[in-house]
PDB file of C-alpha atoms in Angstrom:
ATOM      1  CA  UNK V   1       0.000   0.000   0.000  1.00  0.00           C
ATOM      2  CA  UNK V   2       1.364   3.444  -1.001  1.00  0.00           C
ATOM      3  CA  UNK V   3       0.838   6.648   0.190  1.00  0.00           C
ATOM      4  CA  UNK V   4       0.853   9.345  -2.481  1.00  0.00           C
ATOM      5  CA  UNK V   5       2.179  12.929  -1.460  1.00  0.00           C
ATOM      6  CA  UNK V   6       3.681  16.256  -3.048  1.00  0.00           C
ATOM      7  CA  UNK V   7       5.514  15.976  -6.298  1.00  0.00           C
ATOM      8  CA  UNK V   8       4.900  12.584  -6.869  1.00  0.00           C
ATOM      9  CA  UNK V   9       6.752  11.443  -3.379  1.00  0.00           C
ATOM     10  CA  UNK V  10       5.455   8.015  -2.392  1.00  0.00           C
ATOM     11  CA  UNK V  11       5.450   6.018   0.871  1.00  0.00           C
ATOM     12  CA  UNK V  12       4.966   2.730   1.633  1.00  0.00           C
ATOM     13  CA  UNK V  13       2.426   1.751   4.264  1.00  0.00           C
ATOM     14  CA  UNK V  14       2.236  -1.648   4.154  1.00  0.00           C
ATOM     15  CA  UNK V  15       2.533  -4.523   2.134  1.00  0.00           C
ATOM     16  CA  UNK V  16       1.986  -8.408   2.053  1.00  0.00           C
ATOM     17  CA  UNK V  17       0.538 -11.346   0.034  1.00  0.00           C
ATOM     18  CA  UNK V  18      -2.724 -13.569   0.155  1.00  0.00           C
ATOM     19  CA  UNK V  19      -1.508 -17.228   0.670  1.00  0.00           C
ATOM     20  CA  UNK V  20      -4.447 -18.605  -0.901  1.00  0.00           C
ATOM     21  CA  UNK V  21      -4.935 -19.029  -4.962  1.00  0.00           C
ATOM     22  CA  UNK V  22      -7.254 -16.989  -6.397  1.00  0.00           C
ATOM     23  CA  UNK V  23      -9.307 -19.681  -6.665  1.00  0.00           C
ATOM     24  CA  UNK V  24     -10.449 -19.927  -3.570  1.00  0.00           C
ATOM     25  CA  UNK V  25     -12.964 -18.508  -1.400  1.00  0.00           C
ATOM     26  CA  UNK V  26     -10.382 -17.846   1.383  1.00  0.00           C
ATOM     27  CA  UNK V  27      -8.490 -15.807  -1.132  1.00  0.00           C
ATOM     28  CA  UNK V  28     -11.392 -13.429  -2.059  1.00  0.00           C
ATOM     29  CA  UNK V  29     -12.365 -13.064   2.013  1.00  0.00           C
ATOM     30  CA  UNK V  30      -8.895 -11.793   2.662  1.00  0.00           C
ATOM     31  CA  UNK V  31      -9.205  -9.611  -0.524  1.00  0.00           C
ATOM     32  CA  UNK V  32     -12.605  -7.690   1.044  1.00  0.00           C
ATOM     33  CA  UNK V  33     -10.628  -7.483   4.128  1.00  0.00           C
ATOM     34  CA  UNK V  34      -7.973  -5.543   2.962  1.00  0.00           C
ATOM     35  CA  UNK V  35     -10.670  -3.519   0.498  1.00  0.00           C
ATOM     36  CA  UNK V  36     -12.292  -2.207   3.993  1.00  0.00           C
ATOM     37  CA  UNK V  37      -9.126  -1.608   5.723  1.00  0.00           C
ATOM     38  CA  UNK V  38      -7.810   1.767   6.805  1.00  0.00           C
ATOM     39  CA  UNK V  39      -4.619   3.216   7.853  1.00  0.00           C
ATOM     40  CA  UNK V  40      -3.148   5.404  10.663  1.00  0.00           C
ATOM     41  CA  UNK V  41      -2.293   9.343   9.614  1.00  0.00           C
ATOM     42  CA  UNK V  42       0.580  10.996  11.363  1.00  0.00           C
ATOM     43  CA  UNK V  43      -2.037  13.227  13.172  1.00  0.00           C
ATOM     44  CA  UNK V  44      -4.195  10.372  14.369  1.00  0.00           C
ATOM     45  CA  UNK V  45      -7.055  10.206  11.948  1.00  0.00           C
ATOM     46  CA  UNK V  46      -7.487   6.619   9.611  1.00  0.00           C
ATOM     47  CA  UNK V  47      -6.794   7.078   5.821  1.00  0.00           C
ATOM     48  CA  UNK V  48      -9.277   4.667   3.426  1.00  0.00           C
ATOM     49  CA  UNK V  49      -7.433   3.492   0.359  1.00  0.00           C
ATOM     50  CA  UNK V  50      -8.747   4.701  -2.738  1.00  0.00           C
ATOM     51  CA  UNK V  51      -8.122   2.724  -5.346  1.00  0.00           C
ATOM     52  CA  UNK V  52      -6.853  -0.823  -4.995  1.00  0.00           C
ATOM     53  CA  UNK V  53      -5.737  -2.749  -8.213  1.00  0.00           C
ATOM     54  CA  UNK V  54      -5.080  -6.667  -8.769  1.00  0.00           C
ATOM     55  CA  UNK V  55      -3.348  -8.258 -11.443  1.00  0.00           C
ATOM     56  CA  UNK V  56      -5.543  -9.956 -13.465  1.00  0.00           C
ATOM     57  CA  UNK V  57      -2.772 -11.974 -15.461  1.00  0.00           C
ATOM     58  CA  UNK V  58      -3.711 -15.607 -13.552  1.00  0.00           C
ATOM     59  CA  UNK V  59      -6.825 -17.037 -14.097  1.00  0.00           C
ATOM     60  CA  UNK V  60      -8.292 -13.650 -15.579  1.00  0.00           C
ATOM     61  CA  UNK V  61     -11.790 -14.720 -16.188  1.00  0.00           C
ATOM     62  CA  UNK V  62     -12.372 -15.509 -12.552  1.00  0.00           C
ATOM     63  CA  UNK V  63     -10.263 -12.307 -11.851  1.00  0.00           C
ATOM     64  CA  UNK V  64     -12.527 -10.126 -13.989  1.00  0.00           C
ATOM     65  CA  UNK V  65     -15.873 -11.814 -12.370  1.00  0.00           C
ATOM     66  CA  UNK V  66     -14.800 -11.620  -8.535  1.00  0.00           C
ATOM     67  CA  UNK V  67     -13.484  -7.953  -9.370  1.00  0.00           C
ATOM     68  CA  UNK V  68     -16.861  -6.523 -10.457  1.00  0.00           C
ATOM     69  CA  UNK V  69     -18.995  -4.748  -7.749  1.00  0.00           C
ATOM     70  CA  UNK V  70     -15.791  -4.854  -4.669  1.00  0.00           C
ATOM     71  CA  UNK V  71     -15.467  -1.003  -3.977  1.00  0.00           C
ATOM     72  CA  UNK V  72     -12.667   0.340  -5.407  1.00  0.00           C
ATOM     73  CA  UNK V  73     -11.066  -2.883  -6.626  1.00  0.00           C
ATOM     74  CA  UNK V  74      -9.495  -2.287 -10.164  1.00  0.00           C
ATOM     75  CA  UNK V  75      -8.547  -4.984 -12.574  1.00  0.00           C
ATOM     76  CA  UNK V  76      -5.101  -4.510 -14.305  1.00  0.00           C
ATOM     77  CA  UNK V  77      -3.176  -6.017 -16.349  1.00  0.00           C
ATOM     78  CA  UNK V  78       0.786  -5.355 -17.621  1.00  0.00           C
ATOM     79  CA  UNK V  79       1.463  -3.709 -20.504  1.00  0.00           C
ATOM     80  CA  UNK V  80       4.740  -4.080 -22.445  1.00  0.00           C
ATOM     81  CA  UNK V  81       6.152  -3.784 -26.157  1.00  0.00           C
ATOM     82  CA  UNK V  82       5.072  -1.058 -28.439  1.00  0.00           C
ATOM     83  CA  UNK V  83       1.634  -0.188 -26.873  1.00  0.00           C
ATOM     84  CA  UNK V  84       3.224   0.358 -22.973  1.00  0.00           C
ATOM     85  CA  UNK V  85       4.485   3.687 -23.747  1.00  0.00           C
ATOM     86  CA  UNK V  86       0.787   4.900 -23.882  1.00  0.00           C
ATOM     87  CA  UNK V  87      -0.204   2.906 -20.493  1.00  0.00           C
ATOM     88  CA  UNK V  88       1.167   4.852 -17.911  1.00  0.00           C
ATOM     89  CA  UNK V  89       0.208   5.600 -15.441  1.00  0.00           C
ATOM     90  CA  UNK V  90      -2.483   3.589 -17.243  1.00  0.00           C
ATOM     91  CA  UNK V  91      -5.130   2.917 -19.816  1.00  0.00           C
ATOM     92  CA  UNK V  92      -8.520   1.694 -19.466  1.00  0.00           C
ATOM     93  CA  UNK V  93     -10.350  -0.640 -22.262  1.00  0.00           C
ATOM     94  CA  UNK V  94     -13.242  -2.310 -21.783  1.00  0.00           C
ATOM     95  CA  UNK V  95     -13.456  -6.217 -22.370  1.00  0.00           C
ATOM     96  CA  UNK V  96     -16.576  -8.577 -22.145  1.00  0.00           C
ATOM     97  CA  UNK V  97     -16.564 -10.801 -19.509  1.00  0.00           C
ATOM     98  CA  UNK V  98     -16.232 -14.582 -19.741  1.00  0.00           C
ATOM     99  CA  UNK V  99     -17.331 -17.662 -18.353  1.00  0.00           C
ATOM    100  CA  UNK V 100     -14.416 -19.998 -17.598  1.00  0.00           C
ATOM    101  CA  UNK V 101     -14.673 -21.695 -20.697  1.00  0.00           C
ATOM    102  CA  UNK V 102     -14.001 -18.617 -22.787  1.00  0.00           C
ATOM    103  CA  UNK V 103     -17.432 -18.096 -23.665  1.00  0.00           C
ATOM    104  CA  UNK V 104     -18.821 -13.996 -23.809  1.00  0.00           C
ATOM    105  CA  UNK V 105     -21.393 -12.990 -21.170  1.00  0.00           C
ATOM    106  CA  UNK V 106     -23.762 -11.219 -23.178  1.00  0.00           C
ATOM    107  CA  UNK V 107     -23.865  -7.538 -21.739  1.00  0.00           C
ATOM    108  CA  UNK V 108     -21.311  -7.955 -19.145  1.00  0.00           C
ATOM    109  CA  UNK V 109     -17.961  -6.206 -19.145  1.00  0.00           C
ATOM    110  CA  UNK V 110     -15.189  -5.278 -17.153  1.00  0.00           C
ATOM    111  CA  UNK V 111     -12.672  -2.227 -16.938  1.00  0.00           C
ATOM    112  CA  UNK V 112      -9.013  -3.502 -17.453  1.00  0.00           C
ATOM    113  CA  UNK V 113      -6.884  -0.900 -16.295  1.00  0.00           C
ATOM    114  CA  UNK V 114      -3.345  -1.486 -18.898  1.00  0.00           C
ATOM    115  CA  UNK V 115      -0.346  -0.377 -16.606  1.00  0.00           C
ATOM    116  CA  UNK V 116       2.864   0.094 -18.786  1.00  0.00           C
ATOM    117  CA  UNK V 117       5.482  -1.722 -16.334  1.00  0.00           C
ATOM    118  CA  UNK V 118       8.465  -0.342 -18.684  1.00  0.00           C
ATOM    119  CA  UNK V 119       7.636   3.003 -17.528  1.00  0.00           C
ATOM    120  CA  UNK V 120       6.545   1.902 -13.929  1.00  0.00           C
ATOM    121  CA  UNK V 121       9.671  -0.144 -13.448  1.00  0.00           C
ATOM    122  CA  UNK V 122      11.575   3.634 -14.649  1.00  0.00           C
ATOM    123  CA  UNK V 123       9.438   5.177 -12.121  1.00  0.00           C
ATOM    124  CA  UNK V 124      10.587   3.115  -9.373  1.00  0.00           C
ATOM    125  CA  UNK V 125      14.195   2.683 -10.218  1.00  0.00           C
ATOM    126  CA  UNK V 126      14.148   6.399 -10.623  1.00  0.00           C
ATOM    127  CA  UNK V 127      12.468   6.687  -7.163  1.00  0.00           C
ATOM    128  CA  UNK V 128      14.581   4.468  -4.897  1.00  0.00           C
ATOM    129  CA  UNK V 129      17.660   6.251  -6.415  1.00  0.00           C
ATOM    130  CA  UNK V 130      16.301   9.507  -5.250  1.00  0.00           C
ATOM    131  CA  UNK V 131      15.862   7.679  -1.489  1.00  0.00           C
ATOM    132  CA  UNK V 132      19.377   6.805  -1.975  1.00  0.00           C
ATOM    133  CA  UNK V 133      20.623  10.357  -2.869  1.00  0.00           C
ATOM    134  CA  UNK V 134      19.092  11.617  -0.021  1.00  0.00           C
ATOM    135  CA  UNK V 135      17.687  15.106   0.744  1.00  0.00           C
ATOM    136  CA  UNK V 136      18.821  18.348  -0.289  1.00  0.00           C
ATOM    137  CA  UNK V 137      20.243  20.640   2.333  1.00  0.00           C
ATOM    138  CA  UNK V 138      16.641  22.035   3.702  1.00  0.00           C
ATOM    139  CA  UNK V 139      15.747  18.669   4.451  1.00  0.00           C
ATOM    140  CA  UNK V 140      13.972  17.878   1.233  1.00  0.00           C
ATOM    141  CA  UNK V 141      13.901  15.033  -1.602  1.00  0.00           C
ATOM    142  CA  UNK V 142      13.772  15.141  -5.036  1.00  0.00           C
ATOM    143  CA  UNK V 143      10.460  14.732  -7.164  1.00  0.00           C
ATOM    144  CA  UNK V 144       8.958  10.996  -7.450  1.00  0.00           C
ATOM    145  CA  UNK V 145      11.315  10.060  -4.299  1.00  0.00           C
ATOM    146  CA  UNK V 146      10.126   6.874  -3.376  1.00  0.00           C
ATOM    147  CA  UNK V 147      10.364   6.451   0.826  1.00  0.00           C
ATOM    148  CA  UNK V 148      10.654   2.929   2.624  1.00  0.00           C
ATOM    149  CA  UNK V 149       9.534   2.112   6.296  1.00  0.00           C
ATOM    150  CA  UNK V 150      12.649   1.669   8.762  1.00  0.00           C
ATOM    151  CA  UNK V 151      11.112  -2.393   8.650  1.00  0.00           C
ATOM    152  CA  UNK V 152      12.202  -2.636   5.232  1.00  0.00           C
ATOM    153  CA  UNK V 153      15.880  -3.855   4.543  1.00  0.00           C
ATOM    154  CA  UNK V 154      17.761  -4.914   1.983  1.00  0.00           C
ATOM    155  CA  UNK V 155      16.653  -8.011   2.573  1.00  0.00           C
ATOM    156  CA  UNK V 156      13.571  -7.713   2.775  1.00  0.00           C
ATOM    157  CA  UNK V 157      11.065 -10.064   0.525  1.00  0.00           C
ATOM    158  CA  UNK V 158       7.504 -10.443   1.060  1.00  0.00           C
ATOM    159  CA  UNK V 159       6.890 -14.051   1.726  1.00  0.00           C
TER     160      UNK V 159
END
């Protein structure tokens, strides 16, 4: 979870990963859980997310049908070769939904959100290497610095 700031400064909140395939029921339970969670301001009031995306690039049918009506819940999908340089920070297309056996529902479709990861990889590389510059002399970083809790180290991997 990132927090968005000033000049395009981010900072992470919090992160983790659903142990369950997609799947399963358990999978979509924690997924609503995380949709109606909040987090702590520096002046004590709770922050909702909002917008949440998942990556719709495993089992996208089912993706696309548990994605529809869960509030702010965005389906997305990676963009690369000639067509990325347009998707960032993203494009939207519309694509009918489908059964699991590839077949169109008639009517139904779902907002696939195209993020270019060439220029979203950039973005972060460009980012952490700001964090690593440090600030300026009044205490201040660079545009699109990206900031990491003291809980994440080098070493740090999410599973």
């Amino acid at each position: 979870v990132w927090a968005w700031g000033p000049e395009g400064q981010g900072w992470l909140v919090d992160c983790g990963v659903i142990p369950h395939p997609a799947e399963t029921d358990e999978a979509w339970r924690e997924v609503d859980a995380l949709l109606d969670k909040s987090f702590p301001a520096a002046n004590g009031a709770r922050i909702e997310v909002s917008s949440w995306g998942i990556d719709t690039g495993y089992v996208s049918p089912l993706i696309y049908q548990r994605a529809l009506g869960r509030h702010n819940l965005k389906a997305c999908k990676g963009a690369s070769g000639p067509r990325a340089k347009d998707a960032l920070p993203c494009v939207v297309r519309k694509v009918p939904l489908k059964t699991a056996l590839g077949r169109k529902v008639p009517g139904r479709v779902v907002r696939l959100h195209f993020i270019g990861t060439f220029g979203l990889k950039s973005a972060v590389y460009h980012g952490l290497r700001n964090l690593i510059g440090g600030a300026d002399a009044d205490g201040r970083y660079s545009r699109g610095t990206l900031h990491l809790p003291d809980w994440i180290g080098e070493d740090y991997t999410s599973s």
